[in-house]
């Protein structure tokens, strides 16, 4: 029996490792290909690239749910699709677009480090806008994240203000999406595949007209002037297919790992993306810049550990608090800043 348990545990660990590796692979590949599209193919149209991603994700989610039966469809009332899903899709669209816009102007290493600021923006937004209180350990865990971002920004050799602002606003959009999901999607237990199934078509509809108006002329000119148009189109469409595969890999890794493992793997993924992007694009990174990035990633890992620790403490005796204790200031300060233990880090 013990041998069987050990074998089962070993198989589970192997499955978790494979899930993490394929998640890393898809994530890093999507980021590198998008940067390659903007920098090497000279296709400097982030709205169009985002639109291609949304179209591919819409098709991929439909195939995954209706053809491959990889996940059952979560039924959503037509009224809720517009009242709940559409606002989420709008924020989702802004998040993806700003990520691609920032890639257009700043190095992958800098963009990925700034994205690690999302836990801080989530806590600050919930505190300022939703009057949610957190205990001191949450605030203390944000100090290295904020300090690391400041050090990285000050020492970034390829700093671009527009790209920096796009990445920072993208963090706010990610935080807003996470927070809104708690209220707008209440009652619906969406996984990453169903999320894409409902949000990607709305995002395509939202972005299609702005992409045509703002970038249509440039895209047509690029078609007539670029060499090897066929191979370039394969890369652009391929990035959209890989973007959907990334969402599918997130679904797999969430169900194969614990919350702590997922948090640590998510931060190590950023380090892998930074290293691979530097090996390919050779963007200059100063020693202090690298230290700032490392401090940020360590801070994110510590933040995730603190969240997990608090959630474990709250789960020890869930029925021990009285109603008056539940409404006390201390109880309110022990509220967690994110929706769940496992946040889908794209």
Coordinates of C-alpha atoms in Angstrom, one line a residue:
X1 CA 0.0 0.0 0.0
X2 CA 2.8 2.4 0.9
X3 CA 4.6 1.6 -2.3
X4 CA 1.5 2.3 -4.3
X5 CA 1.1 5.6 -2.4
X6 CA 4.7 6.5 -3.1
X7 CA 4.2 5.6 -6.8
X8 CA 1.1 7.7 -6.9
X9 CA 2.9 10.6 -5.3
X10 CA 5.8 10.3 -7.7
X11 CA 3.4 10.3 -10.6
X12 CA 1.6 13.3 -9.3
X13 CA 4.9 15.2 -8.9
X14 CA 5.9 14.3 -12.4
X15 CA 2.6 15.5 -13.7
X16 CA 2.9 18.7 -11.9
X17 CA 6.5 19.2 -13.2
X18 CA 5.4 18.5 -16.8
X19 CA 2.4 20.9 -16.4
X20 CA 4.7 23.7 -15.1
X21 CA 7.3 23.1 -17.9
X22 CA 4.7 23.2 -20.7
X23 CA 3.1 26.4 -19.1
X24 CA 6.5 28.0 -19.0
X25 CA 7.2 26.9 -22.6
X26 CA 3.9 28.4 -24.0
X27 CA 4.2 31.6 -21.9
X28 CA 7.8 32.4 -22.9
X29 CA 7.2 31.4 -26.5
X30 CA 4.2 33.7 -26.8
X31 CA 6.1 36.7 -25.3
X32 CA 9.2 36.1 -27.5
X33 CA 7.2 35.7 -30.7
X34 CA 5.2 38.8 -30.0
X35 CA 8.4 40.8 -29.4
X36 CA 9.8 39.2 -32.6
X37 CA 6.8 40.3 -34.6
X38 CA 7.2 43.9 -33.4
X39 CA 11.0 44.1 -33.6
X40 CA 12.1 41.7 -36.4
X41 CA 9.1 41.5 -38.7
X42 CA 8.6 45.3 -38.3
X43 CA 4.8 44.6 -37.8
X44 CA 4.3 47.4 -35.3
X45 CA 0.6 47.0 -34.9
X46 CA -0.2 45.8 -31.3
X47 CA -4.0 46.2 -31.7
X48 CA -4.0 44.0 -34.8
X49 CA -1.8 41.4 -33.1
X50 CA -4.2 41.4 -30.1
X51 CA -7.2 41.0 -32.4
X52 CA -5.5 38.0 -34.1
X53 CA -5.0 36.5 -30.6
X54 CA -8.6 37.0 -29.7
X55 CA -9.9 35.4 -32.9
X56 CA -7.6 32.4 -32.5
X57 CA -8.6 32.1 -28.9
X58 CA -12.3 32.2 -29.7
X59 CA -11.9 29.4 -32.3
X60 CA -9.7 27.4 -30.0
X61 CA -12.0 27.6 -27.0
X62 CA -15.0 26.5 -29.2
X63 CA -13.0 23.5 -30.5
X64 CA -11.8 22.6 -26.9
X65 CA -15.3 22.7 -25.5
X66 CA -17.6 21.5 -28.3
X67 CA -15.3 19.2 -30.4
X68 CA -12.6 17.9 -28.0
X69 CA -14.9 18.0 -25.0
X70 CA -11.9 18.9 -22.9
X71 CA -14.1 20.9 -20.5
X72 CA -17.9 21.1 -20.1
X73 CA -19.5 24.4 -21.2
X74 CA -20.6 26.6 -18.3
X75 CA -24.0 27.9 -19.3
X76 CA -24.5 31.7 -18.9
X77 CA -27.8 33.4 -19.2
X78 CA -28.0 35.8 -22.2
X79 CA -28.7 38.7 -19.9
X80 CA -25.6 37.9 -17.8
X81 CA -23.5 37.7 -20.9
X82 CA -24.0 41.5 -21.5
X83 CA -24.4 42.5 -17.8
X84 CA -21.5 40.5 -16.4
X85 CA -19.3 39.0 -19.2
X86 CA -19.1 42.1 -21.4
X87 CA -17.6 44.5 -18.8
X88 CA -15.1 41.8 -17.8
X89 CA -14.3 41.3 -21.5
X90 CA -13.7 45.0 -21.9
X91 CA -11.1 45.0 -19.1
X92 CA -9.7 41.8 -20.4
X93 CA -9.2 43.4 -23.8
X94 CA -7.5 46.4 -22.4
X95 CA -5.2 44.2 -20.4
X96 CA -4.0 42.2 -23.4
X97 CA -3.7 45.2 -25.7
X98 CA -1.6 47.2 -23.2
X99 CA 0.6 44.1 -22.7
X100 CA 1.3 44.0 -26.5
X101 CA 1.7 47.8 -26.6
X102 CA 4.3 47.7 -23.9
X103 CA 6.2 44.9 -25.7
X104 CA 6.2 47.2 -28.8
X105 CA 8.3 49.9 -26.9
X106 CA 10.2 48.2 -24.0
X107 CA 12.3 45.0 -23.6
X108 CA 10.7 41.8 -22.5
X109 CA 12.7 41.8 -19.3
X110 CA 11.5 45.2 -18.2
X111 CA 7.9 44.5 -19.2
X112 CA 7.8 41.2 -17.3
X113 CA 9.3 42.9 -14.2
X114 CA 6.6 45.6 -14.3
X115 CA 3.9 43.0 -14.6
X116 CA 5.1 41.6 -11.3
X117 CA 3.8 44.8 -9.8
X118 CA 0.2 43.5 -10.1
X119 CA -0.1 42.2 -6.5
X120 CA 0.6 45.7 -5.2
X121 CA -1.9 47.4 -7.6
X122 CA -4.5 44.8 -6.6
X123 CA -4.1 45.5 -2.9
X124 CA -4.0 49.3 -3.3
X125 CA -7.0 49.4 -5.6
X126 CA -9.1 47.3 -3.1
X127 CA -8.0 49.5 -0.3
X128 CA -8.6 52.8 -2.0
X129 CA -11.7 52.1 -4.1
X130 CA -13.4 49.2 -2.3
X131 CA -12.3 50.2 1.3
X132 CA -11.0 46.7 1.9
X133 CA -8.6 46.4 4.8
X134 CA -5.5 44.1 5.1
X135 CA -3.3 43.2 8.0
X136 CA 0.2 44.5 8.2
X137 CA 1.9 41.3 6.8
X138 CA 0.2 41.9 3.5
X139 CA 1.5 45.5 3.3
X140 CA 5.0 44.4 4.5
X141 CA 5.2 41.8 1.7
X142 CA 4.6 44.5 -0.9
X143 CA 7.7 46.6 0.2
X144 CA 10.3 44.5 -1.8
X145 CA 7.9 44.4 -4.9
X146 CA 7.6 48.2 -4.9
X147 CA 11.3 48.7 -4.1
X148 CA 12.4 46.3 -6.8
X149 CA 10.2 47.9 -9.5
X150 CA 11.6 51.4 -8.6
X151 CA 15.2 50.1 -8.8
X152 CA 14.5 48.4 -12.1
X153 CA 12.8 51.4 -13.6
X154 CA 15.5 53.8 -12.5
X155 CA 18.3 51.6 -13.9
X156 CA 16.6 50.4 -17.1
X157 CA 18.9 51.2 -20.0
X158 CA 16.2 50.9 -22.7
X159 CA 13.6 52.9 -20.8
X160 CA 10.6 54.3 -22.8
X161 CA 8.0 56.3 -21.0
X162 CA 5.1 55.3 -23.2
X163 CA 5.9 51.6 -22.9
X164 CA 6.4 52.0 -19.2
X165 CA 3.0 53.7 -18.8
X166 CA 1.3 51.1 -20.9
X167 CA 2.7 48.3 -18.8
X168 CA 1.7 50.0 -15.5
X169 CA -1.8 50.7 -16.7
X170 CA -1.9 47.1 -17.8
X171 CA -1.2 46.1 -14.2
X172 CA -4.1 48.2 -13.1
X173 CA -6.3 46.5 -15.7
X174 CA -5.2 43.1 -14.5
X175 CA -6.0 44.0 -10.9
X176 CA -9.4 45.5 -11.9
X177 CA -10.3 42.3 -13.8
X178 CA -9.3 40.2 -10.8
X179 CA -11.4 42.3 -8.4
X180 CA -14.4 42.6 -10.7
X181 CA -14.5 38.9 -11.2
X182 CA -15.4 38.5 -7.5
X183 CA -18.6 40.5 -8.0
X184 CA -19.5 40.2 -11.7
X185 CA -18.9 36.5 -12.0
X186 CA -20.4 35.6 -8.6
X187 CA -22.1 32.2 -8.9
X188 CA -20.1 31.2 -12.0
X189 CA -17.1 29.0 -11.4
X190 CA -15.2 29.7 -14.6
X191 CA -12.0 27.9 -15.6
X192 CA -9.5 29.4 -18.0
X193 CA -11.1 27.6 -21.1
X194 CA -14.7 28.9 -20.4
X195 CA -13.3 32.3 -19.5
X196 CA -11.7 32.5 -23.0
X197 CA -14.8 31.0 -24.6
X198 CA -17.0 33.8 -23.4
X199 CA -14.6 36.8 -23.3
X200 CA -12.6 36.4 -26.5
X201 CA -15.5 36.9 -28.9
X202 CA -16.5 40.1 -27.0
X203 CA -12.9 41.3 -26.9
X204 CA -12.7 40.7 -30.7
X205 CA -15.9 42.8 -31.2
X206 CA -14.6 45.6 -29.0
X207 CA -11.2 45.8 -30.6
X208 CA -11.9 45.1 -34.3
X209 CA -13.1 48.7 -35.2
X210 CA -10.3 50.5 -33.4
X211 CA -7.7 48.2 -34.9
X212 CA -9.1 48.9 -38.5
X213 CA -9.3 52.6 -37.9
X214 CA -6.0 53.2 -36.2
X215 CA -3.8 50.5 -37.9
X216 CA -5.6 49.4 -41.0
X217 CA -3.7 51.7 -43.4
X218 CA -0.4 50.7 -41.8
X219 CA -1.2 47.0 -42.1
X220 CA -2.0 47.3 -45.8
X221 CA 1.2 49.2 -46.4
X222 CA 3.2 46.5 -44.5
X223 CA 1.6 43.8 -46.7
X224 CA 2.8 45.5 -49.9
X225 CA 6.3 46.4 -48.7
X226 CA 7.4 43.5 -46.5
X227 CA 9.5 40.6 -47.8
X228 CA 8.5 37.0 -47.3
X229 CA 4.9 37.9 -46.4
X230 CA 3.8 34.2 -46.2
X231 CA 6.3 33.2 -43.5
X232 CA 5.5 36.5 -41.6
X233 CA 1.8 35.7 -41.6
X234 CA 2.5 32.1 -40.4
X235 CA 4.4 33.6 -37.4
X236 CA 1.6 36.2 -36.6
X237 CA -1.2 33.6 -36.8
X238 CA 1.0 31.1 -35.0
X239 CA 1.3 33.6 -32.1
X240 CA -2.5 33.6 -31.8
X241 CA -2.7 29.8 -31.8
X242 CA 0.0 29.7 -29.1
X243 CA -1.8 32.4 -27.1
X244 CA -4.8 30.1 -26.8
X245 CA -2.6 27.1 -26.0
X246 CA -1.2 29.2 -23.2
X247 CA -4.7 29.5 -21.7
X248 CA -5.2 25.8 -22.1
X249 CA -1.9 25.1 -20.3
X250 CA -2.9 27.4 -17.4
X251 CA -6.0 25.2 -16.9
X252 CA -3.8 22.1 -16.8
X253 CA -1.2 23.6 -14.4
X254 CA -3.8 24.9 -12.0
X255 CA -5.3 21.5 -11.6
X256 CA -1.9 19.8 -11.2
X257 CA -0.2 21.9 -8.6
X258 CA -0.7 23.4 -5.2
X259 CA -1.3 27.1 -4.6
X260 CA 2.3 27.6 -3.2
X261 CA 3.9 25.7 -6.1
X262 CA 1.8 27.7 -8.6
X263 CA 2.9 31.0 -7.0
X264 CA 6.6 30.0 -7.0
X265 CA 6.4 28.6 -10.5
X266 CA 4.7 31.8 -11.7
X267 CA 7.6 33.9 -10.5
X268 CA 10.3 31.6 -11.8
X269 CA 8.5 31.8 -15.1
X270 CA 9.2 35.5 -15.2
X271 CA 12.9 34.8 -14.6
X272 CA 12.9 32.3 -17.4
X273 CA 11.2 34.8 -19.8
X274 CA 13.8 37.5 -18.9
X275 CA 16.7 35.1 -19.4
X276 CA 15.5 33.7 -22.7
X277 CA 14.6 37.2 -24.1
X278 CA 18.0 38.5 -23.2
X279 CA 19.7 35.5 -25.0
X280 CA 17.6 36.2 -28.1
X281 CA 17.4 40.0 -28.3
X282 CA 20.5 41.0 -26.3
X283 CA 18.9 44.1 -24.8
X284 CA 21.3 45.7 -22.3
X285 CA 20.8 44.9 -18.7
X286 CA 22.9 46.6 -16.0
X287 CA 23.8 44.8 -12.8
X288 CA 21.6 47.1 -10.7
X289 CA 18.7 46.4 -13.1
X290 CA 19.1 42.7 -12.7
X291 CA 19.2 43.1 -8.9
X292 CA 16.0 45.1 -9.1
X293 CA 14.3 42.4 -11.1
X294 CA 15.5 39.7 -8.6
X295 CA 14.2 41.7 -5.6
X296 CA 10.8 42.1 -7.3
X297 CA 10.5 38.4 -8.0
X298 CA 11.6 37.5 -4.5
X299 CA 9.0 40.0 -3.2
X300 CA 6.2 38.4 -5.3
X301 CA 7.1 34.9 -4.0
X302 CA 7.1 36.3 -0.4
X303 CA 3.7 38.0 -1.0
X304 CA 2.2 34.7 -2.3
X305 CA 3.6 32.9 0.7
X306 CA 2.1 35.4 3.1
X307 CA -1.3 35.1 1.4
X308 CA -1.2 31.4 1.6
X309 CA -0.1 31.5 5.3
X310 CA -3.0 33.8 6.2
X311 CA -5.6 31.7 4.3
X312 CA -4.3 28.6 6.0
X313 CA -4.7 30.3 9.4
X314 CA -8.2 31.4 8.6
X315 CA -9.2 27.9 7.5
X316 CA -8.0 26.3 10.8
X317 CA -11.2 27.1 12.7
X318 CA -13.7 28.6 10.2
X319 CA -16.6 28.3 12.7
X320 CA -14.8 29.7 15.7
X321 CA -15.7 33.4 15.1
X322 CA -19.0 34.9 16.3
X323 CA -20.9 37.4 14.2
X324 CA -19.5 40.4 16.1
X325 CA -16.0 39.1 15.7
X326 CA -16.5 38.7 11.9
X327 CA -17.4 42.3 11.6
X328 CA -14.6 43.5 13.8
X329 CA -11.7 45.7 12.4
X330 CA -9.2 43.0 13.0
X331 CA -11.3 40.5 11.0
X332 CA -11.7 43.0 8.2
X333 CA -7.9 43.5 8.1
X334 CA -7.4 39.8 7.7
X335 CA -9.3 39.7 4.4
X336 CA -7.2 38.5 1.5
X337 CA -6.5 40.8 -1.5
X338 CA -7.1 38.3 -4.3
X339 CA -10.1 36.2 -5.3
X340 CA -8.5 32.8 -4.7
X341 CA -5.3 31.1 -3.8
X342 CA -4.5 30.3 -7.4
X343 CA -4.5 33.3 -9.7
X344 CA -4.0 32.6 -13.4
X345 CA -0.8 34.2 -14.3
X346 CA -0.7 34.7 -18.0

